[in-house]
Tab-separated table of C-alpha atoms in Angstrom:
chain	number	residue	atom	x	y	z
A	829	MET	CA	-40.133	5.982	-2.707
A	830	THR	CA	-39.904	5.017	1.253
A	831	THR	CA	-39.372	1.295	2.845
A	832	SER	CA	-43.009	0.755	3.186
A	833	SER	CA	-43.675	1.432	-0.806
A	834	LEU	CA	-40.606	-0.305	-1.669
A	835	LEU	CA	-42.539	-3.378	0.835
A	836	ARG	CA	-46.036	-2.933	-0.632
A	837	ASN	CA	-43.713	-3.900	-4.076
A	838	ARG	CA	-45.355	-7.729	-4.852
A	839	GLU	CA	-42.213	-9.164	-6.838
A	840	PHE	CA	-39.953	-7.488	-4.541
A	841	LEU	CA	-41.634	-8.553	-1.226
A	842	SER	CA	-41.690	-12.453	-2.553
A	843	PHE	CA	-38.211	-12.233	-3.858
A	844	MET	CA	-36.937	-10.890	-0.513
A	845	LEU	CA	-39.054	-14.017	1.105
A	846	SER	CA	-37.943	-16.207	-0.695
A	847	SER	CA	-34.157	-15.794	-0.514
A	848	ASN	CA	-34.277	-15.155	3.602
A	849	LEU	CA	-36.307	-18.696	3.788
A	850	GLU	CA	-33.185	-20.116	1.574
A	851	ARG	CA	-30.728	-18.315	4.124
A	852	PHE	CA	-32.139	-19.345	7.188
A	853	ALA	CA	-32.520	-22.997	5.859
A	854	ALA	CA	-28.560	-23.036	4.627
A	855	SER	CA	-27.339	-21.484	7.587
A	856	ALA	CA	-29.069	-24.127	9.766
A	857	ILE	CA	-27.807	-27.143	7.966
A	858	ALA	CA	-24.017	-24.712	7.259
A	859	VAL	CA	-23.672	-25.591	11.254
A	860	LEU	CA	-25.587	-29.051	11.583
A	861	LEU	CA	-23.690	-30.728	8.641
A	862	GLY	CA	-20.138	-29.308	10.075
A	863	LEU	CA	-21.613	-30.719	13.842
A	864	GLN	CA	-22.576	-33.989	11.792
A	865	VAL	CA	-19.107	-34.107	10.449
A	866	TYR	CA	-17.144	-33.229	13.751
A	867	GLU	CA	-19.008	-35.695	15.844
A	868	VAL	CA	-18.100	-39.415	13.866
A	869	ARG	CA	-13.895	-38.580	14.679
A	870	GLY	CA	-13.909	-35.430	17.014
A	871	ASN	CA	-10.632	-34.251	14.368
A	872	PRO	CA	-10.683	-30.740	13.490
A	873	LEU	CA	-8.933	-31.569	10.598
A	874	ASP	CA	-12.153	-33.056	8.943
A	875	LEU	CA	-13.944	-29.458	9.236
A	876	GLY	CA	-11.343	-28.686	6.893
A	877	LEU	CA	-11.625	-30.886	4.494
A	878	LEU	CA	-15.447	-30.278	4.587
A	879	GLY	CA	-14.844	-26.747	3.819
A	880	LEU	CA	-12.612	-27.635	0.757
A	881	ILE	CA	-15.210	-30.140	-0.580
A	882	GLU	CA	-17.753	-27.484	-0.593
A	883	ALA	CA	-14.817	-24.816	-2.641
A	884	ILE	CA	-14.607	-27.344	-5.286
A	885	PRO	CA	-17.803	-26.493	-7.033
A	886	GLY	CA	-17.691	-22.703	-5.390
A	887	VAL	CA	-14.671	-21.812	-7.126
A	888	THR	CA	-14.937	-23.726	-10.253
A	889	LEU	CA	-18.124	-25.026	-11.815
A	890	VAL	CA	-19.561	-21.343	-10.518
A	891	LEU	CA	-18.036	-19.063	-13.553
A	892	TYR	CA	-20.170	-21.770	-15.535
A	893	GLY	CA	-23.082	-20.540	-13.349
A	894	GLY	CA	-22.368	-16.496	-13.399
A	895	HIS	CA	-22.076	-17.594	-17.449
A	896	ILE	CA	-25.886	-18.944	-17.713
A	897	ALA	CA	-27.262	-16.367	-15.423
A	898	ASP	CA	-26.904	-13.832	-18.037
A	899	LEU	CA	-28.565	-16.385	-20.830
A	900	ARG	CA	-31.066	-17.767	-19.357
A	901	SER	CA	-34.018	-17.340	-17.048
A	902	ARG	CA	-32.316	-16.158	-13.157
A	903	ARG	CA	-36.151	-17.214	-11.756
A	904	ARG	CA	-36.214	-20.829	-13.291
A	905	ILE	CA	-32.339	-20.851	-12.795
A	906	MET	CA	-33.087	-20.290	-8.707
A	907	LEU	CA	-36.378	-22.764	-9.199
A	908	GLY	CA	-34.207	-25.615	-9.756
A	909	THR	CA	-31.593	-24.690	-7.285
A	910	ALA	CA	-34.298	-24.640	-4.761
A	911	ALA	CA	-35.453	-27.178	-5.781
A	912	ALA	CA	-32.257	-29.390	-5.649
A	913	LEU	CA	-31.547	-28.342	-2.102
A	914	GLY	CA	-34.745	-29.089	-0.108
A	915	LEU	CA	-34.104	-32.939	-2.071
A	916	LEU	CA	-30.681	-32.729	-0.498
A	917	THR	CA	-31.684	-31.923	2.467
A	918	THR	CA	-33.973	-34.861	2.636
A	919	SER	CA	-31.503	-37.081	2.346
A	920	LEU	CA	-30.102	-36.038	5.373
A	921	SER	CA	-33.379	-36.111	7.029
A	922	LEU	CA	-33.742	-40.305	5.569
A	923	LEU	CA	-29.958	-40.578	6.883
A	924	SER	CA	-29.579	-42.144	10.993
A	925	SER	CA	-26.777	-39.970	12.183
A	926	ASP	CA	-25.778	-43.480	13.643
A	927	HIS	CA	-25.475	-44.511	10.321
A	928	ALA	CA	-23.618	-41.252	8.929
A	929	SER	CA	-20.042	-41.529	7.972
A	930	LEU	CA	-18.017	-38.888	6.739
A	931	PRO	CA	-17.676	-39.908	2.621
A	932	LEU	CA	-21.588	-39.866	2.809
A	933	LEU	CA	-21.505	-36.414	4.031
A	934	TYR	CA	-18.905	-35.125	2.135
A	935	GLY	CA	-20.738	-36.530	-0.996
A	936	ILE	CA	-23.977	-34.600	0.063
A	937	ALA	CA	-21.906	-31.281	1.212
A	938	LEU	CA	-20.330	-31.823	-2.591
A	939	LEU	CA	-23.834	-31.734	-4.247
A	940	TYR	CA	-24.544	-28.790	-2.042
A	941	GLY	CA	-21.601	-26.707	-3.352
A	942	ILE	CA	-22.661	-28.161	-7.449
A	943	ALA	CA	-26.047	-26.426	-6.452
A	944	LYS	CA	-25.181	-23.243	-5.110
A	945	ALA	CA	-22.525	-22.718	-7.782
A	946	PHE	CA	-25.815	-22.063	-10.327
A	947	GLN	CA	-27.980	-20.377	-7.223
A	948	VAL	CA	-26.181	-17.664	-6.474
A	949	PRO	CA	-24.673	-16.152	-9.689
A	950	ALA	CA	-28.861	-16.247	-10.503
A	951	ALA	CA	-29.596	-14.678	-7.252
A	952	SER	CA	-27.236	-11.597	-7.726
A	953	GLY	CA	-28.331	-10.926	-11.148
A	954	LEU	CA	-32.274	-11.727	-10.486
A	955	GLU	CA	-31.957	-8.993	-6.851
A	956	ALA	CA	-31.227	-6.300	-9.337
A	957	GLN	CA	-33.703	-7.068	-11.936
A	958	VAL	CA	-36.257	-6.629	-8.609
A	959	VAL	CA	-34.688	-3.947	-6.793
A	960	PRO	CA	-36.020	-0.564	-8.428
A	961	PRO	CA	-33.307	1.434	-9.669
A	962	ASN	CA	-33.829	4.407	-7.591
A	963	GLN	CA	-33.529	2.692	-4.653
A	964	ILE	CA	-30.327	0.663	-4.615
A	965	LEU	CA	-28.750	1.393	-1.444
A	966	ARG	CA	-32.403	1.163	0.673
A	967	GLY	CA	-32.975	-1.896	-1.469
A	968	VAL	CA	-29.298	-3.507	-0.424
A	969	SER	CA	-29.625	-2.491	3.194
A	970	LEU	CA	-33.325	-3.944	3.891
A	971	LEU	CA	-32.267	-7.827	2.205
A	972	ALA	CA	-28.978	-7.244	4.105
A	973	THR	CA	-31.195	-6.931	7.111
A	974	THR	CA	-33.789	-9.216	6.467
A	975	GLY	CA	-31.179	-12.126	5.578
A	976	ARG	CA	-29.477	-10.990	8.460
A	977	CYS	CA	-32.248	-12.004	10.551
A	978	ALA	CA	-32.532	-15.373	8.810
A	979	ASP	CA	-28.769	-16.093	9.596
A	980	ILE	CA	-29.729	-15.471	13.263
A	981	LEU	CA	-32.988	-17.860	13.832
A	982	GLY	CA	-32.293	-20.176	11.288
A	983	PRO	CA	-29.263	-21.695	13.612
A	984	VAL	CA	-30.799	-21.082	17.144
A	985	ILE	CA	-34.173	-22.620	16.070
A	986	ALA	CA	-31.469	-25.740	14.524
A	987	GLY	CA	-29.309	-26.222	17.668
A	988	PHE	CA	-32.399	-26.483	19.318
A	989	ALA	CA	-34.472	-28.763	17.150
A	990	TRP	CA	-31.205	-31.049	16.557
A	991	ALA	CA	-31.050	-30.834	20.415
A	992	ALA	CA	-34.447	-32.082	21.028
A	993	PHE	CA	-35.843	-33.721	18.454
A	994	GLY	CA	-32.462	-35.372	16.451
A	995	PRO	CA	-30.702	-34.542	12.833
A	996	GLY	CA	-33.967	-36.691	11.256
A	997	VAL	CA	-36.758	-34.209	12.400
A	998	THR	CA	-34.144	-31.368	12.347
A	999	TYR	CA	-33.601	-32.215	8.339
A	1000	ALA	CA	-37.373	-32.659	7.851
A	1001	GLY	CA	-38.374	-29.388	9.130
A	1002	LEU	CA	-35.580	-27.754	6.905
A	1003	THR	CA	-36.821	-29.871	4.137
A	1004	LEU	CA	-40.349	-27.414	4.296
A	1005	VAL	CA	-38.428	-24.107	4.561
A	1006	PHE	CA	-36.809	-25.145	1.144
A	1007	ALA	CA	-39.863	-25.992	-0.576
A	1008	ALA	CA	-41.593	-22.849	0.832
A	1009	SER	CA	-38.745	-20.409	-0.824
A	1010	PHE	CA	-39.959	-22.748	-3.664
A	1011	ALA	CA	-43.435	-21.945	-3.583
A	1012	LEU	CA	-42.709	-18.025	-2.910
A	1013	LEU	CA	-40.742	-17.642	-5.752
A	1014	ALA	CA	-42.081	-19.561	-8.021
A	1015	LEU	CA	-45.863	-17.594	-7.541
A	1016	GLY	CA	-44.908	-13.988	-6.450
A	1017	VAL	CA	-41.439	-13.318	-8.624
A	1018	ALA	CA	-41.887	-12.769	-12.412
A	1019	GLU	CA	-40.432	-13.537	-15.275
A	1020	HIS	CA	-37.361	-11.924	-16.485
A	1021	PRO	CA	-36.555	-12.560	-19.910
A	1022	PRO	CA	-32.742	-13.072	-20.065
A	1023	ARG	CA	-31.781	-9.569	-22.314
A	1024	HIS	CA	-28.641	-11.195	-23.977
A	1025	ALA	CA	-27.486	-13.378	-26.273
A	1026	ILE	CA	-24.512	-15.143	-27.210
A	1027	ALA	CA	-22.764	-13.551	-30.485
A	1028	ALA	CA	-23.050	-15.732	-33.113
A	1029	GLY	CA	-19.501	-17.741	-32.752
A	1030	GLU	CA	-18.410	-16.275	-29.155
A	1031	SER	CA	-17.584	-19.418	-27.126
A	1032	VAL	CA	-18.622	-20.185	-23.076
A	1033	LEU	CA	-15.384	-19.448	-21.974
A	1034	ARG	CA	-14.367	-15.794	-23.657
A	1035	ARG	CA	-17.900	-15.044	-21.819
A	1036	ILE	CA	-16.375	-15.760	-19.108
A	1037	GLY	CA	-13.359	-14.526	-19.608
A	1038	GLU	CA	-15.430	-11.074	-20.014
A	1039	GLY	CA	-16.415	-11.290	-16.878
A	1040	VAL	CA	-12.821	-12.412	-14.834
A	1041	THR	CA	-11.084	-9.524	-16.975
A	1042	PHE	CA	-13.684	-6.581	-15.655
A	1043	VAL	CA	-13.281	-7.664	-11.914
A	1044	PHE	CA	-9.658	-7.355	-12.144
A	1045	ARG	CA	-9.753	-3.891	-14.168
A	1046	ASN	CA	-11.727	-2.180	-11.789
A	1047	GLN	CA	-10.220	-1.416	-8.558
A	1048	LEU	CA	-13.559	-1.263	-6.744
A	1049	LEU	CA	-14.781	-4.521	-7.807
A	1050	VAL	CA	-11.412	-6.375	-7.384
A	1051	GLY	CA	-10.627	-4.282	-4.060
A	1052	SER	CA	-13.143	-5.114	-2.279
A	1053	MET	CA	-13.906	-8.461	-3.007
A	1054	ALA	CA	-9.600	-8.892	-2.632
A	1055	LEU	CA	-11.070	-7.822	1.338
A	1056	ASP	CA	-13.211	-9.717	2.355
A	1057	LEU	CA	-11.134	-13.360	0.831
A	1058	PHE	CA	-8.050	-12.583	2.624
A	1059	ALA	CA	-9.963	-11.562	5.550
A	1060	VAL	CA	-12.344	-13.965	5.962
A	1061	PHE	CA	-9.419	-16.774	4.661
A	1062	PHE	CA	-7.349	-16.136	7.307
A	1063	GLY	CA	-9.847	-14.449	10.057
A	1064	GLY	CA	-12.329	-16.663	9.948
A	1065	ALA	CA	-13.125	-18.771	12.739
A	1066	VAL	CA	-17.066	-19.823	11.898
A	1067	ALA	CA	-14.672	-23.370	10.461
A	1068	LEU	CA	-13.886	-24.156	13.880
A	1069	LEU	CA	-16.836	-23.500	16.141
A	1070	PRO	CA	-17.753	-27.056	16.934
A	1071	ALA	CA	-14.417	-27.430	18.208
A	1072	ILE	CA	-14.392	-24.008	19.979
A	1073	ALA	CA	-18.073	-25.061	21.710
A	1074	THR	CA	-16.968	-29.093	22.141
A	1075	ASP	CA	-13.037	-28.593	23.516
A	1076	VAL	CA	-12.346	-24.988	24.612
A	1077	LEU	CA	-16.483	-24.414	26.178
A	1078	GLY	CA	-17.723	-27.149	26.454
A	1079	VAL	CA	-21.365	-25.819	25.892
A	1080	GLY	CA	-22.694	-28.875	22.805
A	1081	ALA	CA	-25.597	-28.106	19.970
A	1082	VAL	CA	-27.064	-25.195	22.048
A	1083	GLY	CA	-23.840	-23.439	22.843
A	1084	LEU	CA	-22.461	-23.884	18.822
A	1085	GLY	CA	-26.167	-22.360	17.421
A	1086	PHE	CA	-26.042	-19.337	20.020
A	1087	LEU	CA	-22.329	-18.800	19.356
A	1088	ARG	CA	-22.543	-18.835	15.206
A	1089	ALA	CA	-26.012	-16.616	15.831
A	1090	SER	CA	-23.712	-13.885	17.901
A	1091	MET	CA	-22.227	-13.267	14.706
A	1092	SER	CA	-24.803	-12.615	12.609
A	1093	ALA	CA	-26.874	-10.512	15.320
A	1094	GLY	CA	-24.098	-8.126	15.402
A	1095	ALA	CA	-24.136	-8.162	11.214
A	1096	LEU	CA	-28.016	-7.588	12.166
A	1097	LEU	CA	-27.634	-4.966	13.327
A	1098	ALA	CA	-24.914	-3.266	11.262
A	1099	ALA	CA	-27.429	-3.977	8.702
A	1100	LEU	CA	-30.120	-2.302	10.106
A	1101	PHE	CA	-28.120	1.071	10.496
A	1102	GLY	CA	-25.797	0.765	7.868
A	1103	ALA	CA	-27.706	2.689	4.828
A	1104	ARG	CA	-28.967	4.879	7.145
A	1105	PHE	CA	-25.722	5.615	9.468
A	1106	LEU	CA	-23.363	4.349	7.373
A	1107	PRO	CA	-21.283	7.797	5.818
A	1108	MET	CA	-21.154	6.186	2.285
A	1109	HIS	CA	-19.796	9.443	0.949
A	1110	ARG	CA	-16.516	7.871	2.842
A	1111	ALA	CA	-17.190	4.320	2.275
A	1112	GLY	CA	-13.990	3.067	1.321
A	1113	GLN	CA	-12.357	4.530	4.405
A	1114	VAL	CA	-15.478	2.617	6.660
A	1115	LEU	CA	-14.640	-0.827	4.750
A	1116	HIS	CA	-11.605	-0.532	5.520
A	1117	GLY	CA	-11.769	0.107	9.603
A	1118	VAL	CA	-14.722	-1.811	9.908
A	1119	ILE	CA	-12.746	-5.286	8.729
A	1120	ALA	CA	-9.659	-4.025	11.074
A	1121	GLY	CA	-12.016	-4.105	13.575
A	1122	PHE	CA	-12.957	-7.830	12.814
A	1123	GLY	CA	-9.530	-8.615	12.621
A	1124	VAL	CA	-9.362	-7.281	16.480
A	1125	SER	CA	-12.083	-8.737	17.375
A	1126	ILE	CA	-11.213	-12.260	15.871
A	1127	ILE	CA	-7.840	-12.091	17.796
A	1128	ILE	CA	-9.678	-11.586	20.880
A	1129	PHE	CA	-12.452	-14.517	20.213
A	1130	GLY	CA	-9.305	-16.864	19.932
A	1131	LEU	CA	-7.702	-15.724	23.192
A	1132	SER	CA	-11.409	-15.801	25.355
A	1133	THR	CA	-12.152	-19.093	27.286
A	1134	SER	CA	-15.155	-17.661	28.185
A	1135	LEU	CA	-18.562	-18.370	26.529
A	1136	TRP	CA	-19.941	-14.543	27.671
A	1137	LEU	CA	-16.790	-13.281	26.064
A	1138	SER	CA	-16.441	-15.211	22.568
A	1139	LEU	CA	-19.684	-14.363	22.345
A	1140	ALA	CA	-19.270	-10.736	22.794
A	1141	ALA	CA	-16.209	-10.854	20.383
A	1142	PHE	CA	-18.463	-12.816	17.504
A	1143	PHE	CA	-20.497	-10.102	17.546
A	1144	VAL	CA	-18.420	-7.216	16.932
A	1145	ALA	CA	-17.057	-9.226	14.154
A	1146	GLY	CA	-20.703	-9.621	12.740
A	1147	LEU	CA	-21.081	-6.142	13.759
A	1148	CYS	CA	-18.055	-5.159	11.394
A	1149	ASP	CA	-18.507	-7.860	8.810
A	1150	GLY	CA	-22.656	-6.511	8.565
A	1151	MET	CA	-21.224	-3.112	8.007
A	1152	SER	CA	-18.650	-4.469	5.165
A	1153	VAL	CA	-21.399	-6.120	3.383
A	1154	VAL	CA	-23.832	-3.244	2.968
A	1155	ILE	CA	-21.225	-1.707	1.287
A	1156	ARG	CA	-19.486	-4.198	-0.995
A	1157	ARG	CA	-23.249	-5.070	-1.733
A	1158	ALA	CA	-23.539	-1.371	-3.192
A	1159	ILE	CA	-20.066	-1.419	-4.358
A	1160	MET	CA	-21.421	-4.997	-6.743
A	1161	ARG	CA	-25.083	-3.588	-7.599
A	1162	LEU	CA	-23.818	0.171	-8.594
A	1163	ALA	CA	-20.437	-0.606	-10.334
A	1164	ALA	CA	-21.192	-4.219	-11.995
A	1165	PRO	CA	-23.333	-3.760	-16.125
A	1166	GLU	CA	-26.563	-5.491	-16.133
A	1167	ALA	CA	-25.193	-7.879	-19.152
A	1168	MET	CA	-22.316	-8.556	-16.805
A	1169	ARG	CA	-24.152	-9.514	-13.230
A	1170	GLY	CA	-24.622	-12.763	-13.234
A	1171	ARG	CA	-20.816	-13.966	-14.325
A	1172	ILE	CA	-19.709	-10.892	-11.994
A	1173	ALA	CA	-21.339	-12.074	-9.369
A	1174	ALA	CA	-19.470	-15.568	-10.205
A	1175	VAL	CA	-16.431	-13.877	-9.479
A	1176	ARG	CA	-17.362	-12.676	-6.270
A	1177	SER	CA	-18.689	-15.926	-5.201
A	1178	VAL	CA	-15.603	-17.426	-6.703
A	1179	PHE	CA	-13.414	-14.578	-4.152
A	1180	ILE	CA	-16.201	-15.497	-1.235
A	1181	GLY	CA	-15.638	-19.451	-1.474
A	1182	SER	CA	-11.996	-19.410	-1.609
A	1183	SER	CA	-12.281	-17.211	1.515
A	1184	ASN	CA	-15.078	-19.424	3.162
A	1185	GLU	CA	-14.654	-22.870	2.368
A	1186	LEU	CA	-10.240	-22.529	1.491
A	1187	GLY	CA	-10.206	-20.609	4.324
A	1188	ALA	CA	-12.125	-23.553	6.599
A	1189	LEU	CA	-9.409	-25.449	4.879
A	1190	GLU	CA	-6.805	-23.231	6.247
A	1191	SER	CA	-8.079	-23.328	9.444
A	1192	GLY	CA	-8.923	-26.843	9.792
A	1193	ILE	CA	-4.569	-27.560	8.940
A	1194	ALA	CA	-3.505	-24.588	11.235
A	1195	ALA	CA	-5.752	-25.677	13.996
A	1196	SER	CA	-4.104	-29.565	13.645
A	1197	LEU	CA	-0.725	-27.961	13.820
A	1198	LEU	CA	-0.945	-24.369	15.714
A	1199	GLY	CA	-4.385	-25.711	18.126
A	1200	VAL	CA	-7.921	-24.842	17.732
A	1201	THR	CA	-7.129	-21.544	19.906
A	1202	ALA	CA	-3.620	-19.832	18.458
A	1203	ALA	CA	-4.929	-20.932	15.006
A	1204	ILE	CA	-7.720	-18.497	15.211
A	1205	TRP	CA	-6.177	-15.830	16.965
A	1206	SER	CA	-2.675	-15.471	14.020
A	1207	GLY	CA	-5.532	-15.104	12.241
A	1208	GLY	CA	-6.894	-11.850	13.140
A	1209	VAL	CA	-3.581	-10.650	12.998
A	1210	VAL	CA	-2.684	-11.435	9.647
A	1211	THR	CA	-6.259	-9.808	9.034
A	1212	LEU	CA	-5.044	-6.303	10.236
A	1213	GLY	CA	-1.797	-6.722	8.257
A	1214	ILE	CA	-4.181	-7.296	4.624
A	1215	VAL	CA	-5.931	-4.919	6.037
A	1216	ALA	CA	-2.940	-2.322	6.071
A	1217	VAL	CA	-1.400	-3.488	2.622
A	1218	THR	CA	-4.699	-2.297	0.878
A	1219	ALA	CA	-5.516	0.340	2.240
A	1220	LEU	CA	-1.864	1.769	0.522
A	1221	THR	CA	-2.541	0.335	-3.004
A	1222	MET	CA	-5.964	0.549	-3.253
A	1223	LYS	CA	-6.511	4.600	-3.816
A	1224	GLN	CA	-9.271	4.018	-5.706
A	1225	LEU	CA	-11.223	2.396	-3.049
A	1226	TRP	CA	-10.120	4.198	0.008
A	1227	SER	CA	-11.884	7.028	-1.820
A	1228	LEU	CA	-15.157	5.829	-2.677
A	1229	ASP	CA	-18.362	7.370	-2.332
A	1230	LEU	CA	-21.371	5.167	-2.466
A	1231	LEU	CA	-23.864	7.999	-2.557
A	1232	ALA	CA	-22.489	10.264	-5.584
A	1233	MET	CA	-22.807	6.236	-7.312
A	1234	GLU	CA	-26.046	5.939	-6.655
A	1235	ALA	CA	-26.719	9.369	-7.979
A	1236	GLU	CA	-24.767	8.842	-11.161
A	1237	GLU	CA	-27.010	5.234	-11.696
A	1238	ALA	CA	-30.289	6.470	-11.311
A	1239	LYS	CA	-29.623	9.969	-13.182
A	1240	ARG	CA	-27.911	6.670	-16.217
A	1241	ARG	CA	-31.801	4.888	-15.739
A	1242	ARG	CA	-33.909	8.106	-16.289
């Protein structure tokens, strides 16, 4: 089966388009909400607090969301969360920037996080149901490629719209994007009834604990998640982009959109060629190498005072991150059993939520203590140390062969 035949699969195509529209809107809102928060007081610590608030449901409620995703219709969960995200974006469109307060913006961010806590595990589980088993690596790469396109276009288009029309019109447009995502999912993706029921007397906490235990006993899962968590926790610079764009580079909202998009552009290039040219038989060694490259790029970005050098460094960081995403997404698909996909995706979301949102808090605190640029480049140095420790302690991850895993999965499904 080729990529063109995969795209002729109506359900897969509808799922892909719906997911990408959601990512387009979500990536735009992530940038614009941070910019709106920073404009209130111009304090980088406020960006860190925004990350903390977004992380609260991402490291707590998402585990329950994973439990629900393994028992209920994943399609219906995604429809409900798409509707909730659209309503929240509508509230932002009705909120004038002149009357926006930090508590109100933080409250909306918390509600976004709650919706995502249910959406993320359901999306991961539904993806596994719509991607043909003999097309796992190709399907994962295609979803990553188109998703990165959405990540690129979202911040850029929203940045121009913000500068030209203001926040009200921009958020209203993003509401329509969420509505289109809802329609595609509702009309194009079939209902997949849950295959697993709770055994008599089995508690929610026990089922959640099963997912957590499975992850921590699987070196491929826990090792790849740990690399992502600690590398982004210490090496992530996205949360401080409003401060970099405003105070260091002086490029405003449009420049902020391009900075954010430059990382996504690098990740897009990686996704386009990842499954085809990455040596998947040595995926573990490649994963460590690209995360080390991510750390070096973050160091250069933190030291840069030039827009063009910053764009180039962030592009390379995105390129490295995009290659790691292809590998980590394939690990999730191949190492997680169907009955536990929602719960395992929830555990992964805790790792990602910890790295992204709590990493934003760490970046905000470090920027307040060390300065914005020092907080960024020092995090890149720590990332290199984390890669070295993981390579020495996670031998199974280091020797990972994804081609062999895909062949085994296809053979098992016959």
